[in-house]
Amino acid sequence: MDKSVATLAEAVAPIGDGATVMIGGFGGSGAPIELIHALIDKGPKNLTVINNNAGNGHVGIAAMIEQGLVSKIICSFPRSSDPIAFNEAFKAGTLELEVVPQGTLAERIRAAGAGIPAFYTATSFGTDLAEGKPVETFDGKSYVQERWLKADFALIKGEIGDTMGNMTYRMAARNFNPIMAMAADCTIAQVTRIAEPGAIPPEQVVTPGIFVDRMVEVAEPRQEEILIREGAVYP
Amino acid sequence: MTNALDDIKLNNDQIAWRAAQDIEDGAYVNLGIGFPERVAQYTVKGRTPVFHTENGVLNFGPAPAEGEEDWDLINAGKKAITLKSGAAFFHHADSFAMVRGGHLDVAILGAFQIAQNGDLANWSTGKGGIPAVGGAMDLVQSAKRVAVLTDHVTKHGDPKLVERCTMPLTGVGCVTRIYSSLAVVDIADGHFWLREKVPGISFDDLQAVTGAELKTEGDVLDLIVSGEGAPV
């Protein structure tokens, strides 16, 4: 078994028009910038993107929007230090937005990965974001039904991966990456180093390889935050 | 009225200081982005609360020196942070299991409006624009204690403590304590209960800038910010 692929272009090759794509990261932390930019180079259209945010500056998801790849974003917080790409597309009506409370977003993703089609949560009860959703009372408290959130692809970023797909993450760059890996039909990971099986002690594996389909090495990944501070624009 | 209030009201650091006095040793605490983050600066000496951030860190510390940032190590406000010894990383579903499973002792947030039944509006003005909710709806429904830091009135002098919220709700019946620029107010049994007020304002003048009845039981204490480490 060897899940590694040689190039970023090869890694994102299966992603076509109309796909739903989960993208890991929280702001720039854990964002698979190189995979996103490879996807922009490929240029599929009409994508639904699932991320906590909706892009920042002119790189990463913001660049996907500017390059016309995205028709819908599902996120919890479409604001950032420089949200112009999202704001302009949203105001122009070319980009649909679904706002989901952050914990509900995470749990919908986790539920999809665990094969749970729906669950109940207290979050959003009595608010506009619960409109139209079934409500049930359990032990005297009201809960809102939420459904799983699946994707065709997940683009994620890790620290060390082995050729069987086992992965670790660096610091708080973990965030949505491990749960998105579970919720997509095809999970594509970029890691700083691809190692042989056994290089990661089994106790330290965070994402077991069963959740990962393709892995590409990006030895010196860029940080979105630093790119934005440099004024970078992609492409 | 507003101008007179400006002279006696607490500033944001003083409000944050007052809220910090109620955080117990060993409490697990989530502070909202922006103004509530300041509460951490005023942690009472000898107490060691553990701060949680939505993006998957427990027991983080203050911002690093400029130039020392590691952008894989940020808080929910996307600001660089540091770690204390005994910190932990975890993924987003675990982070919100901590929130939604009722494991957090305290969540402290900002507010547009708070109603006397504990309803909170703090995520959308309802006037259009781009909606963004983040983790607020999760925090307010499930933390053991939900407190709010706020100016007592809006920039236009309108009450923020109201009978019923007119802005879109973040959560229903969730807030139990308000630390305002003029008072400390508890919410119980569908009412505002005045516990402390700044000494420069009379009860009647405070009631006049509050949008629902302020009830009292026993003494109303003076809200005084002083002592070692207190902001001026």
Short mmCIF file of C-alpha atoms in Angstrom, two decimals:
data_model
loop_
_atom_site.label_atom_id
_atom_site.label_comp_id
_atom_site.label_asym_id
_atom_site.label_seq_id
_atom_site.Cartn_x
_atom_site.Cartn_y
_atom_site.Cartn_z
CA MET A 1 0.00 0.00 0.00
CA ASP A 2 1.29 3.45 -0.92
CA LYS A 3 -1.09 6.41 -0.84
CA SER A 4 1.55 8.96 -1.73
CA VAL A 5 1.37 10.79 -5.03
CA ALA A 6 4.24 12.68 -6.61
CA THR A 7 2.73 16.06 -7.37
CA LEU A 8 0.07 18.47 -6.13
CA ALA A 9 -1.54 18.41 -9.58
CA GLU A 10 -1.87 14.64 -9.39
CA ALA A 11 -3.26 14.90 -5.86
CA VAL A 12 -6.19 17.14 -6.88
CA ALA A 13 -6.73 15.56 -10.33
CA PRO A 14 -9.99 13.74 -9.40
CA ILE A 15 -11.81 16.95 -8.36
CA GLY A 16 -14.20 18.04 -11.10
CA ASP A 17 -17.01 20.52 -11.73
CA GLY A 18 -19.82 20.59 -9.19
CA ALA A 19 -17.92 18.75 -6.45
CA THR A 20 -18.45 19.40 -2.74
CA VAL A 21 -15.05 20.00 -1.16
CA MET A 22 -14.25 20.23 2.53
CA ILE A 23 -11.16 22.30 3.20
CA GLY A 24 -9.42 21.99 6.56
CA GLY A 25 -8.03 24.82 8.60
CA PHE A 26 -9.25 27.60 10.85
CA GLY A 27 -8.29 30.88 9.28
CA GLY A 28 -4.77 30.15 8.05
CA SER A 29 -3.89 27.60 10.74
CA GLY A 30 -4.02 24.15 9.17
CA ALA A 31 -5.14 25.49 5.79
CA PRO A 32 -3.79 23.33 2.91
CA ILE A 33 -2.74 26.33 0.84
CA GLU A 34 -0.67 24.40 -1.70
CA LEU A 35 -3.50 21.93 -2.40
CA ILE A 36 -5.97 24.81 -2.77
CA HIS A 37 -3.68 26.57 -5.23
CA ALA A 38 -3.21 23.35 -7.19
CA LEU A 39 -7.00 23.12 -7.39
CA ILE A 40 -7.15 26.68 -8.72
CA ASP A 41 -4.62 25.67 -11.40
CA LYS A 42 -6.91 22.80 -12.40
CA GLY A 43 -9.90 25.16 -12.37
CA PRO A 44 -13.09 23.15 -11.71
CA LYS A 45 -16.27 25.27 -11.51
CA ASN A 46 -19.42 25.33 -9.44
CA LEU A 47 -17.80 23.89 -6.30
CA THR A 48 -19.43 23.85 -2.87
CA VAL A 49 -16.76 24.63 -0.27
CA ILE A 50 -17.08 23.66 3.39
CA ASN A 51 -14.70 25.49 5.73
CA ASN A 52 -14.97 27.38 9.00
CA ASN A 53 -14.38 30.65 7.18
CA ALA A 54 -14.80 32.08 3.69
CA GLY A 55 -11.31 33.12 2.72
CA ASN A 56 -9.00 35.98 3.58
CA GLY A 57 -6.96 38.28 1.33
CA HIS A 58 -6.24 36.96 -2.16
CA VAL A 59 -4.84 33.49 -1.52
CA GLY A 60 -6.35 30.13 -0.56
CA ILE A 61 -10.16 30.01 -0.49
CA ALA A 62 -10.37 33.75 -1.24
CA ALA A 63 -8.42 33.11 -4.46
CA MET A 64 -10.75 30.19 -5.31
CA ILE A 65 -13.67 32.63 -5.08
CA GLU A 66 -11.89 35.30 -7.14
CA GLN A 67 -11.03 32.74 -9.81
CA GLY A 68 -14.67 31.72 -10.10
CA LEU A 69 -14.43 28.15 -8.77
CA VAL A 70 -16.98 28.44 -5.97
CA SER A 71 -20.78 28.71 -6.16
CA LYS A 72 -21.60 27.96 -2.51
CA ILE A 73 -19.85 28.21 0.87
CA ILE A 74 -20.95 26.43 4.04
CA CYS A 75 -19.16 28.00 7.03
CA SER A 76 -19.61 29.46 10.51
CA PHE A 77 -17.81 32.75 10.16
CA PRO A 78 -17.44 34.44 6.74
CA ARG A 79 -15.52 37.38 8.17
CA SER A 80 -11.78 37.94 8.19
CA SER A 81 -9.20 40.71 8.28
CA ASP A 82 -9.57 41.14 4.49
CA PRO A 83 -12.86 39.57 3.33
CA ILE A 84 -13.14 41.44 0.02
CA ALA A 85 -13.21 38.32 -2.19
CA PHE A 86 -16.13 36.78 -0.32
CA ASN A 87 -17.97 40.07 0.19
CA GLU A 88 -17.90 41.05 -3.48
CA ALA A 89 -19.08 37.66 -4.74
CA PHE A 90 -21.78 37.48 -2.04
CA LYS A 91 -23.08 40.96 -2.82
CA ALA A 92 -22.99 40.23 -6.57
CA GLY A 93 -25.20 37.20 -5.91
CA THR A 94 -22.77 34.73 -7.48
CA LEU A 95 -21.96 33.00 -4.20
CA GLU A 96 -24.50 31.26 -1.99
CA LEU A 97 -23.85 31.22 1.78
CA GLU A 98 -25.02 28.76 4.43
CA VAL A 99 -24.06 29.88 7.93
CA VAL A 100 -23.82 27.09 10.50
CA PRO A 101 -22.92 27.45 14.19
CA GLN A 102 -19.33 26.33 14.59
CA GLY A 103 -20.02 23.39 16.89
CA THR A 104 -22.91 22.25 14.72
CA LEU A 105 -20.63 22.47 11.67
CA ALA A 106 -18.01 20.32 13.39
CA GLU A 107 -20.58 17.80 14.65
CA ARG A 108 -22.36 17.56 11.26
CA ILE A 109 -18.98 16.71 9.74
CA ARG A 110 -18.12 14.25 12.50
CA ALA A 111 -21.58 12.63 12.19
CA ALA A 112 -21.06 12.11 8.46
CA GLY A 113 -17.73 10.45 9.15
CA ALA A 114 -19.33 8.20 11.76
CA GLY A 115 -22.38 7.25 9.67
CA ILE A 116 -24.90 9.15 11.82
CA PRO A 117 -27.46 10.78 9.50
CA ALA A 118 -28.88 13.21 12.07
CA PHE A 119 -28.51 14.24 15.68
CA TYR A 120 -30.04 16.68 18.17
CA THR A 121 -28.30 19.67 19.73
CA ALA A 122 -29.31 22.53 22.03
CA THR A 123 -27.31 24.89 19.82
CA SER A 124 -29.44 27.35 17.82
CA PHE A 125 -32.71 26.42 19.55
CA GLY A 126 -35.07 29.39 19.38
CA THR A 127 -32.94 31.26 16.83
CA ASP A 128 -33.26 32.04 13.12
CA LEU A 129 -30.72 29.29 12.33
CA ALA A 130 -33.15 26.63 13.64
CA GLU A 131 -35.95 27.68 11.31
CA GLY A 132 -37.62 24.75 9.58
CA LYS A 133 -35.68 22.14 11.56
CA PRO A 134 -37.43 19.52 13.71
CA VAL A 135 -37.31 20.18 17.46
CA GLU A 136 -37.60 17.49 20.14
CA THR A 137 -37.66 17.61 23.92
CA PHE A 138 -35.36 15.29 25.84
CA ASP A 139 -35.37 15.27 29.65
CA GLY A 140 -37.22 18.57 29.67
CA LYS A 141 -34.89 20.52 27.37
CA SER A 142 -35.42 21.40 23.70
CA TYR A 143 -33.04 20.29 20.97
CA VAL A 144 -32.78 20.98 17.24
CA GLN A 145 -32.29 18.22 14.70
CA GLU A 146 -29.24 18.65 12.47
CA ARG A 147 -28.15 16.44 9.59
CA TRP A 148 -24.81 15.03 8.66
CA LEU A 149 -22.61 16.97 6.25
CA LYS A 150 -20.76 14.90 3.67
CA ALA A 151 -18.37 15.82 0.91
CA ASP A 152 -16.98 14.33 -2.26
CA PHE A 153 -13.47 15.46 -1.35
CA ALA A 154 -11.57 16.79 1.64
CA LEU A 155 -8.36 18.78 1.30
CA ILE A 156 -6.44 18.63 4.55
CA LYS A 157 -3.03 19.54 5.94
CA GLY A 158 -0.92 17.52 8.35
CA GLU A 159 2.60 17.44 9.68
CA ILE A 160 3.95 13.90 9.19
CA GLY A 161 2.22 11.27 7.11
CA ASP A 162 3.22 7.73 6.30
CA THR A 163 2.56 5.97 3.03
CA MET A 164 -0.36 4.09 4.63
CA GLY A 165 -2.09 7.43 5.27
CA ASN A 166 -1.52 7.74 9.02
CA MET A 167 -1.10 11.37 10.02
CA THR A 168 -0.06 13.80 12.73
CA TYR A 169 -0.78 17.50 12.98
CA ARG A 170 1.20 20.48 14.16
CA MET A 171 -0.15 22.44 17.17
CA ALA A 172 -3.58 24.05 16.66
CA ALA A 173 -3.40 23.33 12.90
CA ARG A 174 -5.36 20.17 13.74
CA ASN A 175 -8.80 21.89 14.04
CA PHE A 176 -11.19 20.65 11.30
CA ASN A 177 -8.63 18.47 9.48
CA PRO A 178 -9.14 15.12 11.28
CA ILE A 179 -12.96 15.23 11.12
CA MET A 180 -13.04 16.32 7.48
CA ALA A 181 -10.73 13.41 6.67
CA MET A 182 -13.52 11.12 7.96
CA ALA A 183 -16.43 12.79 6.16
CA ALA A 184 -15.32 12.82 2.51
CA ASP A 185 -15.44 10.07 -0.10
CA CYS A 186 -11.88 10.96 -1.07
CA THR A 187 -9.50 12.65 1.37
CA ILE A 188 -6.44 14.32 -0.06
CA ALA A 189 -3.74 15.32 2.43
CA GLN A 190 -0.67 17.48 2.16
CA VAL A 191 1.98 16.82 4.77
CA THR A 192 5.39 18.31 5.48
CA ARG A 193 7.04 14.90 5.32
CA ILE A 194 5.97 11.52 3.98
CA ALA A 195 7.63 8.70 5.90
CA GLU A 196 7.67 4.92 5.74
CA PRO A 197 5.10 2.99 7.81
CA GLY A 198 6.31 2.79 11.41
CA ALA A 199 7.90 6.23 11.38
CA ILE A 200 4.95 7.58 13.37
CA PRO A 201 4.63 5.78 16.72
CA PRO A 202 1.13 4.23 16.71
CA GLU A 203 0.25 6.06 19.95
CA GLN A 204 0.86 9.37 18.19
CA VAL A 205 -1.27 8.76 15.10
CA VAL A 206 -4.12 11.31 15.12
CA THR A 207 -5.78 10.43 11.80
CA PRO A 208 -5.55 6.69 11.06
CA GLY A 209 -4.75 5.92 7.44
CA ILE A 210 -8.17 4.38 6.74
CA PHE A 211 -9.52 7.94 6.44
CA VAL A 212 -6.89 9.13 3.94
CA ASP A 213 -6.83 8.34 0.21
CA ARG A 214 -4.07 10.44 -1.30
CA MET A 215 -1.07 12.11 0.24
CA VAL A 216 1.40 14.57 -1.22
CA GLU A 217 4.52 16.00 0.38
CA VAL A 218 4.90 19.77 0.62
CA ALA A 219 8.17 20.09 2.48
CA GLU A 220 7.98 23.83 3.11
CA PRO A 221 4.31 24.80 3.29
CA ARG A 222 3.46 28.49 3.34
CA GLN A 223 1.34 30.02 6.09
CA GLU A 224 -1.75 31.83 4.84
CA GLU A 225 -1.33 34.53 7.49
CA ILE A 226 2.19 35.32 6.30
CA LEU A 227 1.14 35.30 2.63
CA ILE A 228 -1.63 37.78 3.45
CA ARG A 229 0.78 40.03 5.33
CA GLU A 230 3.08 39.93 2.28
CA GLY A 231 0.15 41.03 0.11
CA ALA A 232 0.33 37.80 -1.92
CA VAL A 233 -2.18 37.24 -4.73
CA TYR A 234 -2.82 33.83 -6.33
CA PRO A 235 -2.28 33.03 -9.11
CA MET B 1 -28.07 61.56 30.35
CA THR B 2 -25.53 59.83 28.16
CA ASN B 3 -22.86 62.47 28.72
CA ALA B 4 -23.29 62.26 32.48
CA LEU B 5 -22.99 58.48 32.30
CA ASP B 6 -19.74 58.74 30.36
CA ASP B 7 -18.10 60.33 33.39
CA ILE B 8 -19.06 57.62 35.88
CA LYS B 9 -19.22 54.45 33.83
CA LEU B 10 -16.54 51.76 33.91
CA ASN B 11 -14.27 51.39 30.91
CA ASN B 12 -13.91 48.02 29.18
CA ASP B 13 -10.84 47.03 31.19
CA GLN B 14 -12.66 47.76 34.42
CA ILE B 15 -15.66 45.69 33.33
CA ALA B 16 -13.29 42.85 32.39
CA TRP B 17 -11.58 43.14 35.78
CA ARG B 18 -14.91 42.86 37.60
CA ALA B 19 -15.84 39.75 35.63
CA ALA B 20 -12.45 38.20 36.38
CA GLN B 21 -13.11 38.47 40.14
CA ASP B 22 -15.84 35.82 39.78
CA ILE B 23 -13.71 33.25 37.96
CA GLU B 24 -12.81 30.51 40.38
CA ASP B 25 -9.55 28.65 40.72
CA GLY B 26 -9.44 25.73 38.28
CA ALA B 27 -12.44 26.86 36.24
CA TYR B 28 -12.54 26.01 32.52
CA VAL B 29 -13.35 29.28 30.77
CA ASN B 30 -14.08 30.43 27.22
CA LEU B 31 -13.72 34.15 26.50
CA GLY B 32 -15.37 35.64 23.41
CA ILE B 33 -13.34 37.33 20.69
CA GLY B 34 -12.43 40.97 21.36
CA PHE B 35 -13.42 42.73 24.56
CA PRO B 36 -14.11 39.55 26.64
CA GLU B 37 -10.55 38.32 25.91
CA ARG B 38 -9.33 41.05 28.28
CA VAL B 39 -10.75 39.15 31.25
CA ALA B 40 -7.70 36.85 31.12
CA GLN B 41 -5.39 39.78 31.93
CA TYR B 42 -7.15 40.30 35.26
CA THR B 43 -7.10 36.75 36.57
CA VAL B 44 -7.10 36.97 40.37
CA LYS B 45 -3.68 36.26 41.87
CA GLY B 46 -3.40 32.70 43.19
CA ARG B 47 -6.15 31.34 40.92
CA THR B 48 -5.35 29.33 37.80
CA PRO B 49 -8.31 29.09 35.47
CA VAL B 50 -7.83 27.11 32.25
CA PHE B 51 -8.78 28.98 29.10
CA HIS B 52 -10.40 27.15 26.18
CA THR B 53 -10.45 28.33 22.59
CA GLU B 54 -12.81 26.94 19.97
CA ASN B 55 -10.13 26.03 17.46
CA GLY B 56 -8.74 23.34 19.72
CA VAL B 57 -6.50 24.53 22.56
CA LEU B 58 -6.84 24.25 26.34
CA ASN B 59 -4.63 26.24 28.69
CA PHE B 60 -3.24 28.85 26.34
CA GLY B 61 -1.50 32.01 27.48
CA PRO B 62 -1.06 35.59 26.28
CA ALA B 63 0.12 36.74 22.86
CA PRO B 64 3.82 36.20 22.10
CA ALA B 65 6.18 39.11 21.46
CA GLU B 66 5.95 40.60 17.98
CA GLY B 67 8.02 38.54 15.58
CA GLU B 68 7.66 35.43 17.78
CA GLU B 69 4.27 34.40 16.35
CA ASP B 70 3.70 30.84 15.20
CA TRP B 71 0.63 30.98 12.96
CA ASP B 72 -0.23 27.35 13.68
CA LEU B 73 -0.82 28.50 17.26
CA ILE B 74 -3.75 30.91 17.29
CA ASN B 75 -6.99 31.49 19.17
CA ALA B 76 -10.55 31.76 17.87
CA GLY B 77 -9.92 35.43 17.07
CA LYS B 78 -7.08 34.26 14.77
CA LYS B 79 -4.56 35.98 17.01
CA ALA B 80 -1.23 34.36 17.89
CA ILE B 81 -1.12 32.87 21.39
CA THR B 82 1.33 31.01 23.62
CA LEU B 83 0.94 27.80 25.61
CA LYS B 84 1.08 27.26 29.36
CA SER B 85 2.46 24.03 30.73
CA GLY B 86 -0.30 21.45 30.75
CA ALA B 87 -1.81 22.70 27.48
CA ALA B 88 -3.62 20.35 25.11
CA PHE B 89 -4.54 20.32 21.42
CA PHE B 90 -7.63 18.58 20.03
CA HIS B 91 -9.78 18.61 16.91
CA HIS B 92 -12.88 20.71 16.39
CA ALA B 93 -15.47 18.06 17.24
CA ASP B 94 -13.75 17.40 20.57
CA SER B 95 -13.45 21.13 21.16
CA PHE B 96 -17.20 21.56 20.77
CA ALA B 97 -17.91 18.39 22.74
CA MET B 98 -16.26 20.30 25.59
CA VAL B 99 -18.69 23.15 24.94
CA ARG B 100 -21.88 21.26 24.03
CA GLY B 101 -21.33 18.48 26.55
CA GLY B 102 -21.50 21.01 29.38
CA HIS B 103 -17.85 20.69 30.41
CA LEU B 104 -17.07 24.42 30.34
CA ASP B 105 -17.66 26.20 33.63
CA VAL B 106 -17.95 29.72 32.25
CA ALA B 107 -18.48 31.40 28.89
CA ILE B 108 -18.11 35.19 28.75
CA LEU B 109 -19.39 37.00 25.68
CA GLY B 110 -20.27 40.44 24.37
CA ALA B 111 -23.86 41.50 23.68
CA PHE B 112 -26.09 43.70 21.55
CA GLN B 113 -29.12 43.07 23.78
CA ILE B 114 -29.91 40.96 26.85
CA ALA B 115 -33.52 40.32 27.84
CA GLN B 116 -34.80 39.91 31.40
CA ASN B 117 -35.56 36.24 30.68
CA GLY B 118 -31.90 35.60 29.80
CA ASP B 119 -32.25 35.72 26.01
CA LEU B 120 -29.12 37.01 24.30
CA ALA B 121 -28.69 38.76 20.95
CA ASN B 122 -25.06 39.18 19.96
CA TRP B 123 -24.46 37.75 16.47
CA SER B 124 -26.50 39.75 13.98
CA THR B 125 -28.06 43.20 14.02
CA GLY B 126 -30.76 41.86 11.73
CA LYS B 127 -30.23 44.79 9.35
CA GLY B 128 -28.83 42.81 6.48
CA GLY B 129 -25.11 42.56 5.92
CA ILE B 130 -23.25 39.28 6.09
CA PRO B 131 -24.27 36.90 8.88
CA ALA B 132 -21.43 35.29 10.88
CA VAL B 133 -22.11 33.26 14.01
CA GLY B 134 -18.90 31.40 14.91
CA GLY B 135 -19.22 29.43 18.14
CA ALA B 136 -21.51 31.81 20.04
CA MET B 137 -24.70 29.74 19.72
CA ASP B 138 -22.89 26.65 21.00
CA LEU B 139 -21.33 28.44 23.97
CA VAL B 140 -24.46 30.16 25.24
CA GLN B 141 -26.65 27.05 25.20
CA SER B 142 -24.27 24.70 26.94
CA ALA B 143 -21.68 26.34 29.22
CA LYS B 144 -22.54 25.90 32.90
CA ARG B 145 -22.52 29.66 33.43
CA VAL B 146 -22.99 32.29 30.70
CA ALA B 147 -22.03 35.86 31.49
CA VAL B 148 -22.06 38.97 29.35
CA LEU B 149 -19.79 42.02 29.31
CA THR B 150 -21.39 45.13 27.90
CA ASP B 151 -21.89 48.85 27.99
CA HIS B 152 -25.10 49.47 29.88
CA VAL B 153 -26.51 51.47 26.95
CA THR B 154 -25.85 51.68 23.20
CA LYS B 155 -23.82 54.46 21.56
CA HIS B 156 -27.16 56.23 21.07
CA GLY B 157 -28.05 55.91 24.75
CA ASP B 158 -30.67 53.18 24.28
CA PRO B 159 -30.89 50.39 26.87
CA LYS B 160 -29.10 47.12 26.09
CA LEU B 161 -30.82 45.40 29.01
CA VAL B 162 -34.35 45.02 27.68
CA GLU B 163 -37.69 43.32 28.32
CA ARG B 164 -37.48 41.39 25.07
CA CYS B 165 -34.71 41.29 22.45
CA THR B 166 -35.63 42.88 19.13
CA MET B 167 -32.46 41.67 17.39
CA PRO B 168 -31.96 38.06 16.20
CA LEU B 169 -31.32 35.75 19.14
CA THR B 170 -28.09 33.89 19.79
CA GLY B 171 -29.68 31.80 22.53
CA VAL B 172 -32.78 31.64 24.70
CA GLY B 173 -32.81 31.98 28.47
CA CYS B 174 -29.06 31.47 28.65
CA VAL B 175 -27.48 34.51 30.37
CA THR B 176 -27.28 34.44 34.15
CA ARG B 177 -25.06 37.45 34.89
CA ILE B 178 -24.38 40.80 33.22
CA TYR B 179 -21.27 42.86 33.91
CA SER B 180 -22.18 46.26 32.51
CA SER B 181 -20.42 49.61 32.54
CA LEU B 182 -22.73 50.67 35.38
CA ALA B 183 -23.79 47.56 37.26
CA VAL B 184 -23.66 43.86 37.98
CA VAL B 185 -27.05 42.35 37.26
CA ASP B 186 -28.15 38.74 37.70
CA ILE B 187 -30.95 37.10 35.73
CA ALA B 188 -33.26 34.69 37.54
CA ASP B 189 -36.96 33.83 37.38
CA GLY B 190 -37.47 36.09 34.35
CA HIS B 191 -36.16 39.23 36.03
CA PHE B 192 -33.10 41.45 36.29
CA TRP B 193 -31.73 41.44 39.85
CA LEU B 194 -29.44 44.37 40.64
CA ARG B 195 -26.47 43.22 42.74
CA GLU B 196 -23.95 46.07 42.38
CA LYS B 197 -23.93 49.54 40.85
CA VAL B 198 -21.26 52.18 40.39
CA PRO B 199 -21.51 54.61 43.32
CA GLY B 200 -21.96 57.66 41.06
CA ILE B 201 -25.46 56.73 39.90
CA SER B 202 -28.72 56.58 41.83
CA PHE B 203 -31.03 53.61 41.60
CA ASP B 204 -33.62 55.70 39.78
CA ASP B 205 -31.13 56.98 37.21
CA LEU B 206 -29.88 53.43 36.62
CA GLN B 207 -33.46 52.20 36.22
CA ALA B 208 -34.05 55.01 33.70
CA VAL B 209 -31.33 53.65 31.39
CA THR B 210 -32.43 50.02 31.84
CA GLY B 211 -35.15 48.69 29.55
CA ALA B 212 -36.89 46.47 32.10
CA GLU B 213 -37.54 46.49 35.83
CA LEU B 214 -34.48 46.16 38.07
CA LYS B 215 -35.44 44.12 41.10
CA THR B 216 -33.46 44.06 44.32
CA GLU B 217 -33.22 41.74 47.27
CA GLY B 218 -31.04 42.72 50.19
CA ASP B 219 -28.26 45.27 49.76
CA VAL B 220 -27.09 46.62 46.42
CA LEU B 221 -23.31 46.81 46.75
CA ASP B 222 -21.04 49.53 45.40
CA LEU B 223 -19.28 48.40 42.22
CA ILE B 224 -15.75 49.62 42.91
CA VAL B 225 -12.73 48.67 40.82
CA SER B 226 -9.65 48.83 43.02
CA GLY B 227 -6.82 46.80 44.46
CA GLU B 228 -3.60 45.31 43.15
CA GLY B 229 -3.63 44.97 39.38
CA ALA B 230 -6.95 46.76 38.95
CA PRO B 231 -7.22 48.93 35.83
CA VAL B 232 -7.87 52.65 36.20
#
